[in-house]
Amino acid sequence: MKTHNLQLLKGSFTKEEAISLLTRLVDVKIKYHEDKIHQTSSEEDIKMRENRIKQLQKELYEARLHIEKQQGRIELNSEIIL
């Protein structure tokens, strides 16, 4: 099966830009899970999505801390492989 790649992020950013971009991307994913929670009645699915939201929030927090410690510009690369 042939894959398709979507280059989502590739570049050098200030700390503020990098944090803003990552925050916006994570917010979109959290919103996706919140919408799915509102559409389902499965308790198991709701708990899984709530845990995923918490995990995303934790990972974003850790990424922000990491970025704040860096000197100079931040390199971001993100690719989606279909």
PDB file of C-alpha atoms in Angstrom, residues 9-22 63-77:
ATOM      1  CA  LEU A   9       5.198  21.739  10.494  1.00  0.00           C
ATOM      2  CA  LYS A  10       8.725  22.347   9.334  1.00  0.00           C
ATOM      3  CA  GLY A  11      10.728  25.332  10.354  1.00  0.00           C
ATOM      4  CA  SER A  12      12.477  27.460  12.899  1.00  0.00           C
ATOM      5  CA  PHE A  13      10.349  29.449  15.333  1.00  0.00           C
ATOM      6  CA  THR A  14      10.740  31.744  18.307  1.00  0.00           C
ATOM      7  CA  LYS A  15       9.837  30.216  21.655  1.00  0.00           C
ATOM      8  CA  GLU A  16       6.547  32.099  21.639  1.00  0.00           C
ATOM      9  CA  GLU A  17       5.677  30.975  18.116  1.00  0.00           C
ATOM     10  CA  ALA A  18       6.573  27.360  18.890  1.00  0.00           C
ATOM     11  CA  ILE A  19       4.458  27.318  22.048  1.00  0.00           C
ATOM     12  CA  SER A  20       1.563  28.974  20.224  1.00  0.00           C
ATOM     13  CA  LEU A  21       1.680  26.480  17.351  1.00  0.00           C
ATOM     14  CA  LEU A  22       1.900  23.451  19.635  1.00  0.00           C
ATOM     15  CA  ALA A  63       6.823  20.478  25.880  1.00  0.00           C
ATOM     16  CA  ARG A  64       6.315  24.069  27.024  1.00  0.00           C
ATOM     17  CA  LEU A  65       8.773  23.577  29.888  1.00  0.00           C
ATOM     18  CA  HIS A  66      11.288  22.073  27.464  1.00  0.00           C
ATOM     19  CA  ILE A  67      10.894  24.945  24.991  1.00  0.00           C
ATOM     20  CA  GLU A  68      11.296  27.574  27.712  1.00  0.00           C
ATOM     21  CA  LYS A  69      14.683  26.070  28.668  1.00  0.00           C
ATOM     22  CA  GLN A  70      16.027  26.242  25.105  1.00  0.00           C
ATOM     23  CA  GLN A  71      18.268  28.986  23.770  1.00  0.00           C
ATOM     24  CA  GLY A  72      17.554  30.610  20.424  1.00  0.00           C
ATOM     25  CA  ARG A  73      15.010  29.444  17.900  1.00  0.00           C
ATOM     26  CA  ILE A  74      13.058  26.210  18.144  1.00  0.00           C
ATOM     27  CA  GLU A  75      13.016  23.703  15.289  1.00  0.00           C
ATOM     28  CA  LEU A  76       9.632  22.047  14.794  1.00  0.00           C
ATOM     29  CA  ASN A  77       9.023  19.156  12.423  1.00  0.00           C
TER      30      ASN A  77
END
